[in-house]
Short mmCIF file of C-alpha atoms in Angstrom, two decimals:
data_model
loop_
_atom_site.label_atom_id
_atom_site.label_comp_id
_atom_site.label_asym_id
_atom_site.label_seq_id
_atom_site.Cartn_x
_atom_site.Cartn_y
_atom_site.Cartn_z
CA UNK A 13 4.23 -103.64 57.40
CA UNK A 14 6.47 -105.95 54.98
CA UNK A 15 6.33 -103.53 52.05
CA UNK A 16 9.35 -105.39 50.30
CA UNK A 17 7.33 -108.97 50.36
CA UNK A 18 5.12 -109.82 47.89
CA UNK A 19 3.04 -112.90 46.63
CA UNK A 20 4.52 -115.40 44.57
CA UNK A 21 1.41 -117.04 43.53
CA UNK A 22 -1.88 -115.86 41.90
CA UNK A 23 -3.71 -119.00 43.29
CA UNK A 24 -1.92 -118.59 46.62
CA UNK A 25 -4.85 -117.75 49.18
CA UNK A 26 -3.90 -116.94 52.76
CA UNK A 27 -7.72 -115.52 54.09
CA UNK A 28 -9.05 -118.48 54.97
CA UNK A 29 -12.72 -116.98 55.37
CA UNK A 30 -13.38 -117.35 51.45
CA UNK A 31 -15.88 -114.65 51.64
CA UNK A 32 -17.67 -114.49 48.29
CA UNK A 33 -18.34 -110.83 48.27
CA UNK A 34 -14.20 -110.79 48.78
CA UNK A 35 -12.71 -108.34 45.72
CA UNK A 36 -8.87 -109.71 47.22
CA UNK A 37 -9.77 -113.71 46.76
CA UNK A 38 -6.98 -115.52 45.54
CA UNK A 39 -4.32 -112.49 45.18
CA UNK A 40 -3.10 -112.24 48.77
CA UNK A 41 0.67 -112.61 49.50
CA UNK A 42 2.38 -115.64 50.44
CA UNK A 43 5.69 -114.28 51.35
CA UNK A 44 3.90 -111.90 53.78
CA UNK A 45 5.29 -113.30 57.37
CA UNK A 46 2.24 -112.36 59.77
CA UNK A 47 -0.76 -109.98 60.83
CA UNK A 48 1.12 -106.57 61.07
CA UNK A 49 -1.46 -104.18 63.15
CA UNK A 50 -2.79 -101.01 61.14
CA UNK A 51 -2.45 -102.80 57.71
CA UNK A 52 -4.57 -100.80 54.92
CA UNK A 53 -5.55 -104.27 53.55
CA UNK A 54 -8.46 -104.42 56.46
CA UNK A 55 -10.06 -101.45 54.64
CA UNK A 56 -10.47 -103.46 51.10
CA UNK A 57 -11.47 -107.02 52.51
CA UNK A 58 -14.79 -107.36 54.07
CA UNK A 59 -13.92 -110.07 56.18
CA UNK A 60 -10.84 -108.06 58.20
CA UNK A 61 -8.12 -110.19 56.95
CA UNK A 62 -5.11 -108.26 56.95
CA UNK A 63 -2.57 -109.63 54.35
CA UNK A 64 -1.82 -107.15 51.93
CA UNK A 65 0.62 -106.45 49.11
CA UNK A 66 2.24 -103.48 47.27
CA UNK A 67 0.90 -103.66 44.39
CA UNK A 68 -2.62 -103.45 45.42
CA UNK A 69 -1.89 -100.53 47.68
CA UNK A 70 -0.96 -98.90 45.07
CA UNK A 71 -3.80 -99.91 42.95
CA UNK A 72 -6.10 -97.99 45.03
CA UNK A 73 -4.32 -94.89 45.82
CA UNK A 74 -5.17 -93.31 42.53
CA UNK A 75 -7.61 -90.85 44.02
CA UNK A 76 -5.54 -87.12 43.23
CA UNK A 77 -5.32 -88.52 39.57
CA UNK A 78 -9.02 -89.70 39.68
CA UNK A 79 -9.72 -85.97 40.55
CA UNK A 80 -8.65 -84.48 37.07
CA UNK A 81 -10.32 -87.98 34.70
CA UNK A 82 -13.10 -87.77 32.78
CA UNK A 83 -15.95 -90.60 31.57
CA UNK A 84 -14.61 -92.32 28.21
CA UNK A 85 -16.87 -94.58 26.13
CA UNK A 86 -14.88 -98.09 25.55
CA UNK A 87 -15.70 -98.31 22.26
CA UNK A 88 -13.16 -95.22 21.72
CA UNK A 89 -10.45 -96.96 23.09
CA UNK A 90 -8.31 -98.21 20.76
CA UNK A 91 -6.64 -101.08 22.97
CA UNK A 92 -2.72 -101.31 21.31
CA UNK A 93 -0.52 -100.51 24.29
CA UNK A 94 2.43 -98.60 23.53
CA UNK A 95 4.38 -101.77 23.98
CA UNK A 96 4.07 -105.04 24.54
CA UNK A 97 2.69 -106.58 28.10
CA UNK A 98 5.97 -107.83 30.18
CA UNK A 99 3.05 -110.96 30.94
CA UNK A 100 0.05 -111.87 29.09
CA UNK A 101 -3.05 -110.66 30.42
CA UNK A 102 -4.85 -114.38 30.70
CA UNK A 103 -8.14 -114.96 32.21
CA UNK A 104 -7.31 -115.41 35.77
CA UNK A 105 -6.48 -112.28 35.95
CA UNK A 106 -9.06 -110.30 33.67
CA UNK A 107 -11.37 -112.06 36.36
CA UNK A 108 -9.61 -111.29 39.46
CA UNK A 109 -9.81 -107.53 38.15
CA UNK A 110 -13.65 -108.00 37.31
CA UNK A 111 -14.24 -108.66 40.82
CA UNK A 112 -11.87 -106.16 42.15
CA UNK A 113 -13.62 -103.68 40.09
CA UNK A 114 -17.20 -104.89 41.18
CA UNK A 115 -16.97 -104.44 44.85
CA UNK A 116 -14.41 -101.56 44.90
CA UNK A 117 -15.41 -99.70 42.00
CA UNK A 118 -12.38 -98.01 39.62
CA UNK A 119 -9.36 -97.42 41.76
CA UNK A 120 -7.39 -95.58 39.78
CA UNK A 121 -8.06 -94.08 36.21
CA UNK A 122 -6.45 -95.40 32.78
CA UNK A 123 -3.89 -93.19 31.17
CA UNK A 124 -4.79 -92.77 27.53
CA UNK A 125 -3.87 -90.09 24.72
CA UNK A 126 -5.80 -88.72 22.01
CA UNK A 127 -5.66 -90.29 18.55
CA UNK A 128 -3.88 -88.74 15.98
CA UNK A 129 -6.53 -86.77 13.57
CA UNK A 130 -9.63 -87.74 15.69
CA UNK A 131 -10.01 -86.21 19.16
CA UNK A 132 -13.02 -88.11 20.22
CA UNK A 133 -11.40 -91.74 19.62
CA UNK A 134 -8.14 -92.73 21.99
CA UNK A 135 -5.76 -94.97 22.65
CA UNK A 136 -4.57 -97.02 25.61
CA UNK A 137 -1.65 -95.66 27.42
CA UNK A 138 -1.97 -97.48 31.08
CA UNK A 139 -4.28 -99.46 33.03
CA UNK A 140 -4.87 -102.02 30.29
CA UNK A 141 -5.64 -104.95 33.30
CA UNK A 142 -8.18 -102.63 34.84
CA UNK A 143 -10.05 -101.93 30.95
CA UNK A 144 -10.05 -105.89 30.13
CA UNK A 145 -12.22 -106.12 33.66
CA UNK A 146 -14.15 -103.31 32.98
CA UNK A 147 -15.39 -104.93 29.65
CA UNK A 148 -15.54 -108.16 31.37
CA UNK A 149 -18.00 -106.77 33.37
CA UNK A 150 -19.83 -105.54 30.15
CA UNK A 151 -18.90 -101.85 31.84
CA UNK A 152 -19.93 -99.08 28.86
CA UNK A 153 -17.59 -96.21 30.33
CA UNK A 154 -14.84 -96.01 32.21
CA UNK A 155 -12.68 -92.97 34.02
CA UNK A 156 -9.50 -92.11 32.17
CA UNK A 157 -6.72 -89.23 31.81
CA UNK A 158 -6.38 -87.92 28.76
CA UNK A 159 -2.58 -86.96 28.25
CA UNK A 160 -0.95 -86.07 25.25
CA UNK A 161 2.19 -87.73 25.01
CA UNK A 162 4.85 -88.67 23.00
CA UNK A 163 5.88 -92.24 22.08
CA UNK A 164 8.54 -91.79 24.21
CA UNK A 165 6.58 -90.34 27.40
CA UNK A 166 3.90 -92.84 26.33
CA UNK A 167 6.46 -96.26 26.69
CA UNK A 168 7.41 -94.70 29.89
CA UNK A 169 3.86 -94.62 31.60
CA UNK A 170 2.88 -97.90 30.21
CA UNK A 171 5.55 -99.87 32.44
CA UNK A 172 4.55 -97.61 35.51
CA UNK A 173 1.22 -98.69 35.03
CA UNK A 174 2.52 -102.42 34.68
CA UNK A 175 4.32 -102.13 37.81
CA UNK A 176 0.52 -101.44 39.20
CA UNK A 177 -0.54 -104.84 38.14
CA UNK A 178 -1.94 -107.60 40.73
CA UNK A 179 -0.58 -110.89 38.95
CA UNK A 180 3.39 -110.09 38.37
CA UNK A 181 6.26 -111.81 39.34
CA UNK A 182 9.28 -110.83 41.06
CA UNK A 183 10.74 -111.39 37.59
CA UNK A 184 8.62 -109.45 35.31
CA UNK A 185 8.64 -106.10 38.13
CA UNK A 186 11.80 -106.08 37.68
CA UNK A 187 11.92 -106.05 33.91
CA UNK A 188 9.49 -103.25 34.15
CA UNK A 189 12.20 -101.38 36.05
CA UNK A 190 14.70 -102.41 33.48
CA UNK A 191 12.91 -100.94 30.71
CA UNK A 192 12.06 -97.36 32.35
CA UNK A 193 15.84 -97.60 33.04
CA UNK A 194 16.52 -97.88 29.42
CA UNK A 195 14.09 -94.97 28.33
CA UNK A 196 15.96 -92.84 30.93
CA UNK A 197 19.43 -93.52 29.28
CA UNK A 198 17.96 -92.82 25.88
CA UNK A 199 17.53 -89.23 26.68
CA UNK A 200 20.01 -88.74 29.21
CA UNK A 201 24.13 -89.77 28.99
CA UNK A 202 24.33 -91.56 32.17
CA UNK A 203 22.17 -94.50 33.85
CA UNK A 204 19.51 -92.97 36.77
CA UNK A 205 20.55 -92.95 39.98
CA UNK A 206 18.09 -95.22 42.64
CA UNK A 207 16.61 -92.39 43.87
CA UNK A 208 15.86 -91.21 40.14
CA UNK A 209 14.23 -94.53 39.26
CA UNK A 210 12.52 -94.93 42.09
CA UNK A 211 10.60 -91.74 41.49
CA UNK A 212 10.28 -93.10 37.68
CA UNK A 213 8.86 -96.31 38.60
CA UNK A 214 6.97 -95.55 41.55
CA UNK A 215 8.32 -97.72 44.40
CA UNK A 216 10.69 -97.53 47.39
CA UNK A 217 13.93 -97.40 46.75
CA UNK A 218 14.79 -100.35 48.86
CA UNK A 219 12.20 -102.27 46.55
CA UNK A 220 14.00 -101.23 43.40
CA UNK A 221 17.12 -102.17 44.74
CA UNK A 222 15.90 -105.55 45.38
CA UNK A 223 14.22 -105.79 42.10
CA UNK A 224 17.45 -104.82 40.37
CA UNK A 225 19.82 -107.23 42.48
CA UNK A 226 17.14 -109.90 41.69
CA UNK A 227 17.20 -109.33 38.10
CA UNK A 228 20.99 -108.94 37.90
CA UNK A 229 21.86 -112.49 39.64
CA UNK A 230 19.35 -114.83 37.59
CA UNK A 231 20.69 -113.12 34.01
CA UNK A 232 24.30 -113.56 35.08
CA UNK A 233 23.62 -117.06 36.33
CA UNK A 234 21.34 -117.68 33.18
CA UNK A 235 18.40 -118.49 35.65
CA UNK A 236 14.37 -118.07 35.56
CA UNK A 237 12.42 -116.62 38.20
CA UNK A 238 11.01 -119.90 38.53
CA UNK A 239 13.73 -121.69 39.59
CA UNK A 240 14.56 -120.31 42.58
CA UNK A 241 11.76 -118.18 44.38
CA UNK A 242 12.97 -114.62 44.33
CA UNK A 243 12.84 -113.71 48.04
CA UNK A 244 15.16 -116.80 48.26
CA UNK A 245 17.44 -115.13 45.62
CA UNK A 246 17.90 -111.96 47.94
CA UNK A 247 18.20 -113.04 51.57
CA UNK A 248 20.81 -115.91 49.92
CA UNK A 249 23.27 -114.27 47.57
CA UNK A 250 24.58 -111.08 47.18
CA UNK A 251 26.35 -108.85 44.50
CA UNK A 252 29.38 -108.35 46.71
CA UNK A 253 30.00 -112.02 47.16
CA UNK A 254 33.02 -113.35 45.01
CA UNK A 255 31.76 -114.61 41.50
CA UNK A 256 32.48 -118.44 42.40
CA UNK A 257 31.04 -118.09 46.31
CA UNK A 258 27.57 -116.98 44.30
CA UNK A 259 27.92 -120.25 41.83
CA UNK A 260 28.29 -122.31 44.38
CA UNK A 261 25.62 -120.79 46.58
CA UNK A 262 23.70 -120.41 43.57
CA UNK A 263 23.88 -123.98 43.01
CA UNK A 264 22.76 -125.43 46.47
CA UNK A 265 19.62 -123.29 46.44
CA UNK A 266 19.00 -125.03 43.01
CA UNK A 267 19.52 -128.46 44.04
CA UNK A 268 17.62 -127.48 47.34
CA UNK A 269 14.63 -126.48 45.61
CA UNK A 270 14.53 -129.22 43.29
CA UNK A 271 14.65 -131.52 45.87
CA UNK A 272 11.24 -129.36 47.64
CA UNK A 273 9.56 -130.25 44.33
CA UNK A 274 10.48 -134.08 44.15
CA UNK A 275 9.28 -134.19 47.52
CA UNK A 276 5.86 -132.66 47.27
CA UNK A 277 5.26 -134.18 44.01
CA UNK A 278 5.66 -138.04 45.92
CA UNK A 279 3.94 -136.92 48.68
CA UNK A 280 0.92 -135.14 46.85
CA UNK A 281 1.49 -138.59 44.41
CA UNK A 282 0.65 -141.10 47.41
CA UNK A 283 -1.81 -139.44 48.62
CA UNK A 284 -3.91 -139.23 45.66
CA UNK A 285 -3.28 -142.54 45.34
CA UNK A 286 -4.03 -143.84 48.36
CA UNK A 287 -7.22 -142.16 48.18
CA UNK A 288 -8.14 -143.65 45.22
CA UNK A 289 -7.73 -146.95 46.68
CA UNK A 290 -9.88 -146.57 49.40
CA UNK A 291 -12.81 -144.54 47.51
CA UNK A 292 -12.52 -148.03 45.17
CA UNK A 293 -12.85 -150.73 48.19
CA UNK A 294 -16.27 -151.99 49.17
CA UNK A 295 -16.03 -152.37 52.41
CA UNK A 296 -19.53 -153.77 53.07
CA UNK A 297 -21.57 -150.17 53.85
CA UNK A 298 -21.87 -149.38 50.29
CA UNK A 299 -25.60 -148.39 49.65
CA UNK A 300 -25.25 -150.03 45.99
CA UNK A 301 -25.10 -146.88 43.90
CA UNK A 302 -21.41 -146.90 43.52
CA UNK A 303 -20.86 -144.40 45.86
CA UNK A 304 -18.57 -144.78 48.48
CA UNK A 305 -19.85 -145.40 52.07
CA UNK A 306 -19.09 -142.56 55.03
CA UNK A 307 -16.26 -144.71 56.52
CA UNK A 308 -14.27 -144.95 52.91
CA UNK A 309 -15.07 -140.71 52.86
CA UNK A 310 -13.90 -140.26 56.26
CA UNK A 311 -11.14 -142.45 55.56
CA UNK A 312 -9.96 -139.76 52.35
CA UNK A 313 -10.42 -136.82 54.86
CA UNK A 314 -7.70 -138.61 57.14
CA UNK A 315 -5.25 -139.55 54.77
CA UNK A 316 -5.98 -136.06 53.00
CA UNK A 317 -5.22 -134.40 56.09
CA UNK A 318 -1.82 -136.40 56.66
CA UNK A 319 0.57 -134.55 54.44
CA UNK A 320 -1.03 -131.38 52.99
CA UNK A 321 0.34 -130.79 49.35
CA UNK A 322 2.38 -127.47 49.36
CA UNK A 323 2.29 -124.76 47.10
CA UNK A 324 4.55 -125.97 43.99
CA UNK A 325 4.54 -122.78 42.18
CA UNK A 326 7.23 -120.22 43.07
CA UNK A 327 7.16 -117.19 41.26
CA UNK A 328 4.95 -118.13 38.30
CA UNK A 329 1.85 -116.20 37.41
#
């Protein structure tokens, strides 16, 4: 299992089966190398495939907290999160949740805490992706922990429950870690240790490390997560290396990638437009309705099959 790999891509879909009753469409992992045997994945997707990623293991090991949650009325949900989202919660992913949600059920309860001066109305503490699908589905209750917390206690759950979220990047996980970091030093003199934020934030250590190293290079190179696709970034340079070896390197992987864009974009460029010029030919089996005869479709399959367009983004959401 490649626990330290994770998809780059929401639109990214490695199960070819496209199985409609399939709660993991379009959210598997496309930095996850091969079929590794006893994956947990194969007990989520109806159709066996056996991709998974962290994030959704995670998502549905929620079931000792599920044990102590209670059934909560949306409308007394107040939905202000403690802080703001490290990514916009935008439409894909409300629906990617909805369906999650419809064939699995709940997977893990939403943290919230009781409102100040009215214990019967509450507001949203974690789990803010899985409430937007919930009402997308027009749900009327939901499970939830009620915990009373502190503002400070409160920032820190919200970004563990982030880090639970289907649809981050490399780059936003890693801000997440940043910012339980920072509401460890606020109460404490010195910085956690790995082991102490791994406990904070809920992943491996090695995953941590990564996300920190990650997150270190592309603000001290003034870089986007975008530019260079994360797992890239790690196998590439390293921390140790001498400040001008990781420019350098830096650079080339730039330049590199750049030059991966320019050449899908051509390629993806002439195909479309060679496909265009033989939908428009007539090439004397047209059946007069302006569609185009089997040989011109046949023809588009072909050329359509010649150079596949690869996946441009790398690390968006």
């Amino acid at each position: 299992m490649v626990w330290g790999r994770m998809r780059r891509d929401i639109t990214d879909r490695m199960c070819q089966r496209e199985c409609a009753d399939c709660p993991l469409q379009g959210v598997t992992p496309g930095d996850c190398p091969g079929d590794c045997m006893g994956c947990s994945y194969s007990e989520y997707c109806p159709c066996g495939n056996r991709f998974i990623h962290p994030q959704f293991d995670q998502l549905a090991g929620g079931q000792a907290r599920s044990a102590q949650a209670q059934e909560i009325s949306i409308e007394h949900i107040r939905r202000d999160t403690p802080k703001p989202p490290v990514a916009e919660y935008d439409k894909g992913m409300i629906r990617m949740l909805a369906r999650v949600l419809k064939v699995l059920g709940q997977p893990r309860p939403l943290i919230v805490k009781p409102q100040k001066g009215n214990q019967l109305k509450y507001r949203i503490v974690g789990g803010m992706d899985i409430l937007l699908g919930a009402i997308a589905l027009g749900w009327k209750n939901v499970s939830a922990q009620v915990i009373d917390l502190d503002d400070h206690e409160a920032a820190m759950q919200f970004y563990r429950a982030e880090l639970l979220r289907l649809d981050l990047s490399w780059e936003d996980q890693a801000r997440c870690v940043l910012a339980i970091q920072d509401l460890y030093h606020e109460r404490h003199p010195l910085p956690p240790s790995l082991a102490t934020l791994s406990t904070l934030s809920g992943l491996s250590p090695s995953r941590t490390r990564d996300l920190l190293h990650g997150i270190t290079l592309l603000k001290k190179h003034r870089l986007s997560d975008g530019t260079i696709p994360f797992p890239t970034l790690l196998r590439s340079v390293r921390l140790t290396y001498p400040e001008a070896m990781q420019r350098e390197l830096i650079r080339g992987l730039v330049d590199e990638e750049w030059t991966r864009r320019r050449a899908t974009s051509h390629a993806t460029s002439r195909i479309r437009k060679q496909t265009l010029n033989v939908v428009g030919q007539d090439d004397g089996n047209s059946s007069g309705n302006g569609r185009p005869s089997p040989v011109s479709v046949n023809r588009v399959r072909q050329l359509a099959q010649v150079v596949p367009p690869a996946r441009v983004g790398v690390g968006g959401r």
